[in-house]
C-alpha cells in the first residue's frame, strides 16, 4: 500500500518540474495578504467558508487516514515533521505549505481572496479575547470538557481523522488556550529576531518565542508537533511567521534572497530567545528519535517561569535520537547544511520545489506582499 502511495505521488510530481530560477518579472501584480483583524466581515466569511469547503472535499492522494482535503494537508505535515522543524528548512517549507494551502483554496474551493495572517502581537498575553476566536466571524473559541473540544464556531462539528501526533483517530478540534504562554508572541520578542543579522541566528529566534507563542498560546492540537494543522488557526499562525521572515528579508534585499543555512539534522536551540532562559531545547525524555531536547523541561516553563508552558497539552517527548542518515539523497543538499538546492516536498499536493524557488515571495513561483 505504501509503495503504491509513493508511486502515485511520484507520478503526479513528475508531470510538473520544479520552476528552477525565479524571476521577478513574472510577478508584475502582487497579491496582498492581509491581517485578519483588517478583513471585512465578508472577507472573513469567505475565508472560513473556503476552509469549510476543504473539509468537505474528499481526499485525493491515497494516504492512510485522511478523509478530506483538509485532513490531507494535515497528513503531509505529519509526514514532513521530522525534516521541517528545528532545521534550516523550517521557514522555507512552511512558506511553501501556506502557498499550497492558498492555491488549493483558490483552485478547488473557488476562494477569491488571499491567505490571511494573524497579527499575533496584537493578542499576545490575551489570546482568549482575540477576534480570531469569534464564534461567528472567526475560528471559534477555547476548548472545554474532557477532550477540550471547541464549543462554537464554524469548525465545531468537524470530525478530524488525523492525530493527535502520528495517530489516526476520529476526534474534535481541541484547544487549551493559555494567555500567559501566548505572551511569548509579544512584539518585543519579534523585534529581537528582526534585529538578527544572519539567517543562521534569525530562524532559531523566529522558531522559538514567536512560533512557540502561537502554538502554545492556543494549545491542544495546535501544540502538537505533528498534527497541529488539524486546527485551522495553524494556517493563520504560519502565514504570520512567513510574514515575519519576509519582513526580515526585505530589510536587506537582494542579499537576504540568498541567505539560507541551518542544519538538516534537528537541533536543540538552547534557551528561547525573548525568554529569560532556562529552557534548554524541548521537553521530553528522549524517546522520540530525531528531535532535540533531553528532558530538562524546567518547572514552570520558559520566560519568567510562571506560565507553565505547554500545560497538560500533548506536546510530545522529544530527544536527541540517532543522527539522520542519507541526508544528501533525501534533501538535495551537498551535506547536512541546508542550501538553496534543498528540496521542499508537498508529497504530491504540489510539485517539488527547492528553497531557491521560495526565497523571494515576489520571485515568480510566489507573488505576494504582506500589508
Ligand atoms: C520530491 O521530493 C521528495 C523528497 O525529497 C522525493 O522523495 C520525491 O522523489 C521527489 N519527487 C520528484 C518527482 O522529484
Ligand atoms: C466552483 O465553481 C465552479 C464553477 O462555478 C463550480 O462548478 C464548482 O462546483 C465550485 N466548487 C465548489 C467547491 O464550490
Ligand atoms: C483582554 O482583552 C479584553 C478585550 O479587549 C480586555 O477587556 C481585557 O482587559 C484584556 N485583558 C488583559 C489582561 O489585557
Ligand atoms: C510572567 O509573565 C506573564 C506573561 O508575560 C505575566 O502575565 C506574569 O504576570 C509574569 N509573572 C511574574 C511573576 O512576573
Ligand atoms: C553574518 O554572515 C556574514 C557572512 O556569512 C558574516 O560575515 C557576518 O559576520 C555574520 N554576522 C553575524 C552578526 O553573525
Ligand atoms: C554536519 O556534518 C559535519 C561533518 O560530517 C559534522 O561535523 C557536524 O557535526 C554535522 N552537523 C550536524 C548539525 O549534524
Ligand atoms: C540537557 O541539555 C542542557 C542544554 O542543552 C544541559 O545544560 C543539561 O545539562 C542537559 N541535562 C541532562 C540531564 O543531560
Ligand atoms: C517517555 O515518555 C513517554 C510519554 O510520556 C512514555 O510513554 C515513555 O515510557 C517514556 N520513556 C522513558 C524511557 O521514560
Ligand atoms: C528577564 O530578566 C531580567 C533580569 O533578571 C529582568 O530585568 C527582565 O524583566 C526579565 N524579563 C522578563 C520578560 O521576565
Ligand atoms: Cu510545522
CSV table of C-alpha atoms in Angstrom, one decimal, residues 10-371:
chain,number,residue,atom,x,y,z
A,10,UNK,CA,5.8,10.3,-7.9
A,11,UNK,CA,3.6,10.1,-10.9
A,12,UNK,CA,1.8,13.3,-10.0
A,13,UNK,CA,5.1,15.1,-9.3
A,14,UNK,CA,6.8,14.0,-12.5
A,15,UNK,CA,4.2,16.0,-14.6
A,16,UNK,CA,5.4,19.3,-13.2
A,17,UNK,CA,9.0,20.1,-12.9
A,18,UNK,CA,10.4,22.5,-10.3
A,19,UNK,CA,10.3,26.0,-11.5
A,20,UNK,CA,14.1,26.5,-11.2
A,21,UNK,CA,15.2,30.0,-11.4
A,22,UNK,CA,12.8,32.6,-10.1
A,23,UNK,CA,12.2,35.8,-11.9
A,24,UNK,CA,10.8,39.0,-10.6
A,25,UNK,CA,9.4,40.0,-14.0
A,26,UNK,CA,6.9,37.1,-13.7
A,27,UNK,CA,5.4,38.8,-10.7
A,28,UNK,CA,4.0,42.1,-12.0
A,29,UNK,CA,0.8,42.1,-10.0
A,30,UNK,CA,1.4,41.0,-6.4
A,31,UNK,CA,-1.5,39.7,-4.4
A,32,UNK,CA,-1.9,41.2,-1.0
A,33,UNK,CA,-2.0,39.1,2.1
A,34,UNK,CA,-3.8,40.9,4.9
A,35,UNK,CA,-4.0,40.7,8.7
A,36,UNK,CA,-7.2,39.0,9.9
A,37,UNK,CA,-8.2,42.0,12.0
A,38,UNK,CA,-8.2,44.2,8.9
A,39,UNK,CA,-10.5,42.0,6.9
A,40,UNK,CA,-14.2,42.9,6.3
A,41,UNK,CA,-16.9,40.7,7.6
A,42,UNK,CA,-17.4,39.3,4.1
A,43,UNK,CA,-13.7,38.6,3.6
A,44,UNK,CA,-13.6,36.7,6.8
A,45,UNK,CA,-16.7,34.6,6.0
A,46,UNK,CA,-15.3,33.9,2.5
A,47,UNK,CA,-12.1,32.5,4.0
A,48,UNK,CA,-13.9,30.5,6.7
A,49,UNK,CA,-16.3,29.1,4.1
A,50,UNK,CA,-13.3,28.1,1.8
A,51,UNK,CA,-11.7,26.3,4.7
A,52,UNK,CA,-15.0,24.5,5.4
A,53,UNK,CA,-15.1,23.6,1.7
A,54,UNK,CA,-11.7,22.0,2.1
A,55,UNK,CA,-13.1,20.0,5.0
A,56,UNK,CA,-15.9,18.8,2.7
A,57,UNK,CA,-13.9,17.7,-0.4
A,58,UNK,CA,-12.8,14.1,-0.5
A,59,UNK,CA,-9.1,13.2,0.0
A,60,UNK,CA,-7.3,12.5,-3.3
A,61,UNK,CA,-3.8,11.4,-2.6
A,62,UNK,CA,-4.4,7.9,-1.3
A,63,UNK,CA,-2.7,8.4,2.1
A,64,UNK,CA,-3.8,6.2,5.0
A,65,UNK,CA,-6.1,8.2,7.3
A,66,UNK,CA,-7.3,11.4,5.6
A,67,UNK,CA,-11.0,11.6,4.6
A,68,UNK,CA,-10.9,15.1,3.3
A,69,UNK,CA,-8.5,17.5,1.5
A,70,UNK,CA,-8.2,19.4,4.9
A,71,UNK,CA,-7.1,16.1,6.6
A,72,UNK,CA,-4.7,15.6,3.7
A,73,UNK,CA,-2.9,18.9,4.4
A,74,UNK,CA,-2.6,17.8,8.0
A,75,UNK,CA,-1.2,14.4,6.9
A,76,UNK,CA,1.5,15.9,4.7
A,77,UNK,CA,2.6,17.9,7.7
A,78,UNK,CA,2.8,14.7,9.7
A,79,UNK,CA,4.9,13.2,7.0
A,80,UNK,CA,7.2,16.2,7.0
A,81,UNK,CA,7.5,16.9,10.7
A,82,UNK,CA,10.9,15.3,11.4
A,83,UNK,CA,12.5,17.1,8.4
A,84,UNK,CA,11.0,20.5,8.7
A,85,UNK,CA,11.2,21.5,12.4
A,86,UNK,CA,14.3,22.7,14.2
A,87,UNK,CA,16.1,22.7,10.9
A,88,UNK,CA,17.2,25.2,8.3
A,89,UNK,CA,14.2,24.3,6.1
A,90,UNK,CA,11.7,25.2,8.8
A,91,UNK,CA,10.7,28.6,7.3
A,92,UNK,CA,11.1,27.7,3.6
A,93,UNK,CA,9.0,24.5,3.9
A,94,UNK,CA,6.2,26.2,5.9
A,95,UNK,CA,6.2,29.1,3.4
A,96,UNK,CA,5.6,26.6,0.6
A,97,UNK,CA,2.9,24.9,2.7
A,98,UNK,CA,1.0,28.1,3.1
A,99,UNK,CA,1.3,28.8,-0.6
A,100,UNK,CA,0.0,25.4,-1.3
A,101,UNK,CA,-2.9,25.9,1.1
A,102,UNK,CA,-3.8,29.2,-0.6
A,103,UNK,CA,-3.5,27.6,-4.0
A,104,UNK,CA,-5.8,24.7,-3.2
A,105,UNK,CA,-8.4,27.1,-1.6
A,106,UNK,CA,-8.5,29.1,-4.8
A,107,UNK,CA,-8.4,26.2,-7.3
A,108,UNK,CA,-10.7,23.7,-5.5
A,109,UNK,CA,-12.9,25.9,-3.3
A,110,UNK,CA,-13.3,29.0,-5.6
A,111,UNK,CA,-11.7,31.2,-3.0
A,112,UNK,CA,-11.0,34.6,-4.5
A,113,UNK,CA,-9.3,36.2,-1.5
A,114,UNK,CA,-5.7,35.8,-0.4
A,115,UNK,CA,-4.2,34.0,2.5
A,116,UNK,CA,-4.8,36.0,5.7
A,117,UNK,CA,-2.4,36.1,8.7
A,118,UNK,CA,-2.8,36.5,12.4
A,119,UNK,CA,-1.0,39.6,13.6
A,120,UNK,CA,-0.2,37.9,16.9
A,121,UNK,CA,1.5,40.7,18.9
A,122,UNK,CA,-2.0,42.4,19.0
A,123,UNK,CA,-3.3,39.5,21.0
A,124,UNK,CA,-0.1,38.5,22.9
A,125,UNK,CA,-0.9,37.7,26.5
A,126,UNK,CA,-4.6,37.8,25.8
A,127,UNK,CA,-5.4,35.2,23.1
A,128,UNK,CA,-8.7,34.5,24.9
A,129,UNK,CA,-10.0,37.7,23.7
A,130,UNK,CA,-8.6,37.6,20.2
A,131,UNK,CA,-11.1,38.5,17.4
A,132,UNK,CA,-9.8,35.4,15.6
A,133,UNK,CA,-11.7,33.3,18.1
A,134,UNK,CA,-15.0,35.0,17.4
A,135,UNK,CA,-17.7,32.3,17.2
A,136,UNK,CA,-19.3,33.8,14.1
A,137,UNK,CA,-16.7,35.8,12.1
A,138,UNK,CA,-13.7,33.8,13.4
A,139,UNK,CA,-12.5,30.3,14.2
A,140,UNK,CA,-14.5,29.7,17.4
A,141,UNK,CA,-13.2,29.9,20.9
A,142,UNK,CA,-11.4,27.8,23.5
A,143,UNK,CA,-12.0,24.1,24.1
A,144,UNK,CA,-13.9,22.7,27.0
A,145,UNK,CA,-15.0,19.4,28.5
A,146,UNK,CA,-13.0,16.2,28.9
A,147,UNK,CA,-11.4,16.4,25.4
A,148,UNK,CA,-11.1,20.1,25.2
A,149,UNK,CA,-13.3,20.2,22.2
A,150,UNK,CA,-14.0,23.6,20.7
A,151,UNK,CA,-17.5,24.7,21.7
A,152,UNK,CA,-18.6,27.0,18.9
A,153,UNK,CA,-17.6,28.5,15.6
A,154,UNK,CA,-17.7,27.1,12.0
A,155,UNK,CA,-15.5,24.1,12.8
A,156,UNK,CA,-17.3,23.0,15.9
A,157,UNK,CA,-18.7,19.8,14.3
A,158,UNK,CA,-15.7,18.8,12.3
A,159,UNK,CA,-14.5,15.3,12.9
A,160,UNK,CA,-10.8,15.3,12.3
A,161,UNK,CA,-9.3,12.0,11.2
A,162,UNK,CA,-5.6,12.7,11.7
A,163,UNK,CA,-3.8,13.0,15.0
A,164,UNK,CA,-3.1,13.6,17.7
A,165,UNK,CA,0.5,13.2,16.7
A,166,UNK,CA,1.1,10.4,14.2
A,167,UNK,CA,-2.0,8.5,15.2
A,168,UNK,CA,-5.2,8.1,13.1
A,169,UNK,CA,-8.2,8.7,15.2
A,170,UNK,CA,-11.5,10.5,14.9
A,171,UNK,CA,-11.6,13.5,17.2
A,172,UNK,CA,-12.8,17.0,17.6
A,173,UNK,CA,-10.7,20.1,17.1
A,174,UNK,CA,-9.4,20.8,20.5
A,175,UNK,CA,-7.8,23.8,22.2
A,176,UNK,CA,-6.5,24.8,25.6
A,177,UNK,CA,-5.8,28.5,25.5
A,178,UNK,CA,-3.1,29.7,27.8
A,179,UNK,CA,-2.9,33.5,27.9
A,180,UNK,CA,0.3,33.5,29.8
A,181,UNK,CA,2.1,31.4,27.2
A,182,UNK,CA,0.7,33.5,24.5
A,183,UNK,CA,2.7,36.4,25.8
A,184,UNK,CA,5.7,34.8,24.1
A,185,UNK,CA,4.1,36.2,20.9
A,186,UNK,CA,4.9,39.8,22.1
A,187,UNK,CA,6.3,42.3,19.7
A,188,UNK,CA,9.4,42.7,21.9
A,189,UNK,CA,10.3,39.1,21.1
A,190,UNK,CA,9.7,39.7,17.4
A,191,UNK,CA,11.9,42.7,17.5
A,192,UNK,CA,14.7,40.7,18.9
A,193,UNK,CA,14.5,38.3,15.9
A,194,UNK,CA,14.2,41.2,13.4
A,195,UNK,CA,17.5,42.6,14.7
A,196,UNK,CA,19.4,39.4,13.9
A,197,UNK,CA,21.9,40.0,11.1
A,198,UNK,CA,22.0,36.4,9.7
A,199,UNK,CA,19.6,33.7,8.8
A,200,UNK,CA,21.7,31.4,11.0
A,201,UNK,CA,20.6,33.2,14.1
A,202,UNK,CA,17.3,34.6,12.8
A,203,UNK,CA,15.5,31.3,12.1
A,204,UNK,CA,16.0,29.8,15.6
A,205,UNK,CA,14.8,33.1,17.0
A,206,UNK,CA,11.6,33.0,15.0
A,207,UNK,CA,11.0,29.3,15.6
A,208,UNK,CA,11.5,30.0,19.3
A,209,UNK,CA,9.3,32.6,21.0
A,210,UNK,CA,7.1,33.9,18.2
A,211,UNK,CA,6.4,30.5,16.8
A,212,UNK,CA,6.1,28.8,20.2
A,213,UNK,CA,3.8,31.6,21.5
A,214,UNK,CA,1.2,30.9,18.8
A,215,UNK,CA,1.2,27.1,19.2
A,216,UNK,CA,1.5,27.2,23.0
A,217,UNK,CA,-1.0,30.0,23.5
A,218,UNK,CA,-3.7,28.1,21.6
A,219,UNK,CA,-2.8,24.7,22.9
A,220,UNK,CA,-4.5,21.4,22.2
A,221,UNK,CA,-4.0,20.2,18.6
A,222,UNK,CA,-2.1,23.4,17.8
A,223,UNK,CA,0.6,22.3,20.3
A,224,UNK,CA,1.2,19.0,18.6
A,225,UNK,CA,4.4,18.9,16.6
A,226,UNK,CA,2.9,16.6,14.0
A,227,UNK,CA,-0.9,17.2,13.8
A,228,UNK,CA,-1.1,21.0,14.6
A,229,UNK,CA,-2.6,21.7,11.1
A,230,UNK,CA,-5.8,20.0,12.5
A,231,UNK,CA,-6.7,23.4,13.9
A,232,UNK,CA,-7.4,25.8,11.0
A,233,UNK,CA,-5.7,28.6,13.1
A,234,UNK,CA,-2.5,26.9,12.2
A,235,UNK,CA,-2.6,28.4,8.7
A,236,UNK,CA,-3.1,31.9,10.1
A,237,UNK,CA,-0.2,31.4,12.5
A,238,UNK,CA,2.2,30.2,9.9
A,239,UNK,CA,1.2,32.8,7.4
A,240,UNK,CA,2.2,35.3,10.2
A,241,UNK,CA,5.6,33.6,10.7
A,242,UNK,CA,6.1,33.8,6.9
A,243,UNK,CA,5.3,37.5,7.0
A,244,UNK,CA,8.0,37.9,9.7
A,245,UNK,CA,10.6,36.1,7.7
A,246,UNK,CA,9.7,38.2,4.6
A,247,UNK,CA,9.8,41.4,6.7
A,248,UNK,CA,13.3,40.4,7.8
A,249,UNK,CA,14.4,39.6,4.3
A,250,UNK,CA,13.0,42.8,2.9
A,251,UNK,CA,15.3,44.8,5.2
A,252,UNK,CA,18.3,43.8,3.2
A,253,UNK,CA,17.5,43.0,-0.5
A,254,UNK,CA,18.8,41.4,-2.6
A,255,UNK,CA,21.3,39.9,-0.1
A,256,UNK,CA,18.7,38.1,2.0
A,257,UNK,CA,17.2,36.4,-1.0
A,258,UNK,CA,20.2,34.2,-0.8
A,259,UNK,CA,20.7,33.9,2.9
A,260,UNK,CA,19.8,30.3,3.8
A,261,UNK,CA,21.6,28.0,6.1
A,262,UNK,CA,20.9,25.7,9.1
A,263,UNK,CA,21.2,22.1,10.0
A,264,UNK,CA,19.3,19.4,8.2
A,265,UNK,CA,19.5,17.4,11.4
A,266,UNK,CA,17.0,18.8,14.0
A,267,UNK,CA,19.0,20.8,16.5
A,268,UNK,CA,18.4,22.0,20.1
A,269,UNK,CA,18.1,25.8,20.3
A,270,UNK,CA,19.2,26.4,23.8
A,271,UNK,CA,17.2,29.0,25.7
A,272,UNK,CA,14.3,30.5,23.7
A,273,UNK,CA,15.3,34.0,22.6
A,274,UNK,CA,13.0,36.5,24.2
A,275,UNK,CA,12.5,34.5,27.3
A,276,UNK,CA,14.6,34.6,30.4
A,277,UNK,CA,16.5,31.4,29.6
A,278,UNK,CA,16.3,28.2,31.5
A,279,UNK,CA,14.6,26.5,28.6
A,280,UNK,CA,17.2,24.1,27.2
A,281,UNK,CA,15.7,22.8,24.0
A,282,UNK,CA,12.5,21.0,24.4
A,283,UNK,CA,10.8,18.9,27.0
A,284,UNK,CA,10.7,15.2,26.9
A,285,UNK,CA,12.6,12.1,27.8
A,286,UNK,CA,14.5,11.4,24.7
A,287,UNK,CA,12.1,8.8,23.4
A,288,UNK,CA,11.4,10.4,20.0
A,289,UNK,CA,14.3,9.8,17.7
A,290,UNK,CA,15.5,12.8,15.7
A,291,UNK,CA,14.5,15.6,17.9
A,292,UNK,CA,16.4,17.7,20.3
A,293,UNK,CA,15.8,18.0,24.0
A,294,UNK,CA,16.9,15.9,26.8
A,295,UNK,CA,14.0,16.0,29.2
A,296,UNK,CA,15.1,19.1,31.1
A,297,UNK,CA,11.9,20.9,31.0
A,298,UNK,CA,12.2,23.3,33.9
A,299,UNK,CA,9.4,23.8,36.4
A,300,UNK,CA,7.1,26.5,35.2
A,301,UNK,CA,8.4,26.5,31.7
A,302,UNK,CA,10.2,29.3,29.9
A,303,UNK,CA,10.1,33.0,30.4
A,304,UNK,CA,9.7,34.1,33.9
A,305,UNK,CA,8.8,30.6,35.0
A,306,UNK,CA,5.2,31.3,35.9
A,307,UNK,CA,3.2,30.3,32.8
A,308,UNK,CA,3.6,26.6,32.8
A,309,UNK,CA,4.5,26.3,29.1
A,310,UNK,CA,2.5,23.7,27.2
A,311,UNK,CA,0.3,22.9,30.2
A,312,UNK,CA,-1.3,19.5,30.0
A,313,UNK,CA,-1.0,19.5,26.3
A,314,UNK,CA,0.1,16.7,24.1
A,315,UNK,CA,3.4,18.2,23.3
A,316,UNK,CA,5.4,15.1,22.6
A,317,UNK,CA,8.5,13.9,24.4
A,318,UNK,CA,11.5,14.7,22.3
A,319,UNK,CA,15.0,13.5,22.4
A,320,UNK,CA,18.4,13.8,20.7
A,321,UNK,CA,17.9,10.5,18.9
A,322,UNK,CA,20.3,9.0,16.4
A,323,UNK,CA,21.6,11.2,13.6
A,324,UNK,CA,19.5,11.0,10.4
A,325,UNK,CA,21.2,9.2,7.6
A,326,UNK,CA,21.1,9.6,3.9
A,327,UNK,CA,20.7,13.4,4.1
A,328,UNK,CA,22.2,14.1,0.8
A,329,UNK,CA,20.0,11.8,-1.2
A,330,UNK,CA,16.9,12.8,0.7
A,331,UNK,CA,17.2,16.6,0.7
A,332,UNK,CA,19.2,17.6,-2.3
A,333,UNK,CA,21.9,19.3,-0.3
A,334,UNK,CA,25.6,18.5,-0.7
A,335,UNK,CA,25.9,17.9,3.1
A,336,UNK,CA,24.0,18.3,6.3
A,337,UNK,CA,23.6,22.1,5.9
A,338,UNK,CA,20.5,23.5,4.2
A,339,UNK,CA,21.3,25.2,0.9
A,340,UNK,CA,19.3,26.9,-1.9
A,341,UNK,CA,19.2,23.5,-3.6
A,342,UNK,CA,17.3,21.9,-0.7
A,343,UNK,CA,14.2,20.1,-2.0
A,344,UNK,CA,10.8,21.0,-0.5
A,345,UNK,CA,8.1,18.5,-1.0
A,346,UNK,CA,4.3,18.5,-0.5
A,347,UNK,CA,4.1,14.8,-1.1
A,348,UNK,CA,2.1,15.2,-4.3
A,349,UNK,CA,-0.2,18.0,-3.3
A,350,UNK,CA,2.1,20.3,-5.4
A,351,UNK,CA,5.2,19.9,-7.4
A,352,UNK,CA,8.5,19.6,-5.6
A,353,UNK,CA,10.5,22.9,-5.5
A,354,UNK,CA,13.7,24.0,-4.0
A,355,UNK,CA,14.5,26.5,-1.3
A,356,UNK,CA,15.7,28.8,-4.1
A,357,UNK,CA,12.2,28.8,-5.5
A,358,UNK,CA,10.6,30.2,-2.3
A,359,UNK,CA,13.3,32.7,-1.1
A,360,UNK,CA,11.6,35.6,-2.9
A,361,UNK,CA,7.9,35.9,-2.3
A,362,UNK,CA,7.8,38.1,-5.4
A,363,UNK,CA,10.0,35.8,-7.4
A,364,UNK,CA,7.6,34.2,-9.9
A,365,UNK,CA,6.5,31.0,-8.2
A,366,UNK,CA,5.4,33.1,-5.3
A,367,UNK,CA,3.9,36.5,-6.0
A,368,UNK,CA,2.5,38.3,-2.9
A,369,UNK,CA,3.2,41.0,-0.4
A,370,UNK,CA,2.1,41.5,3.2
A,371,UNK,CA,0.1,44.6,4.1
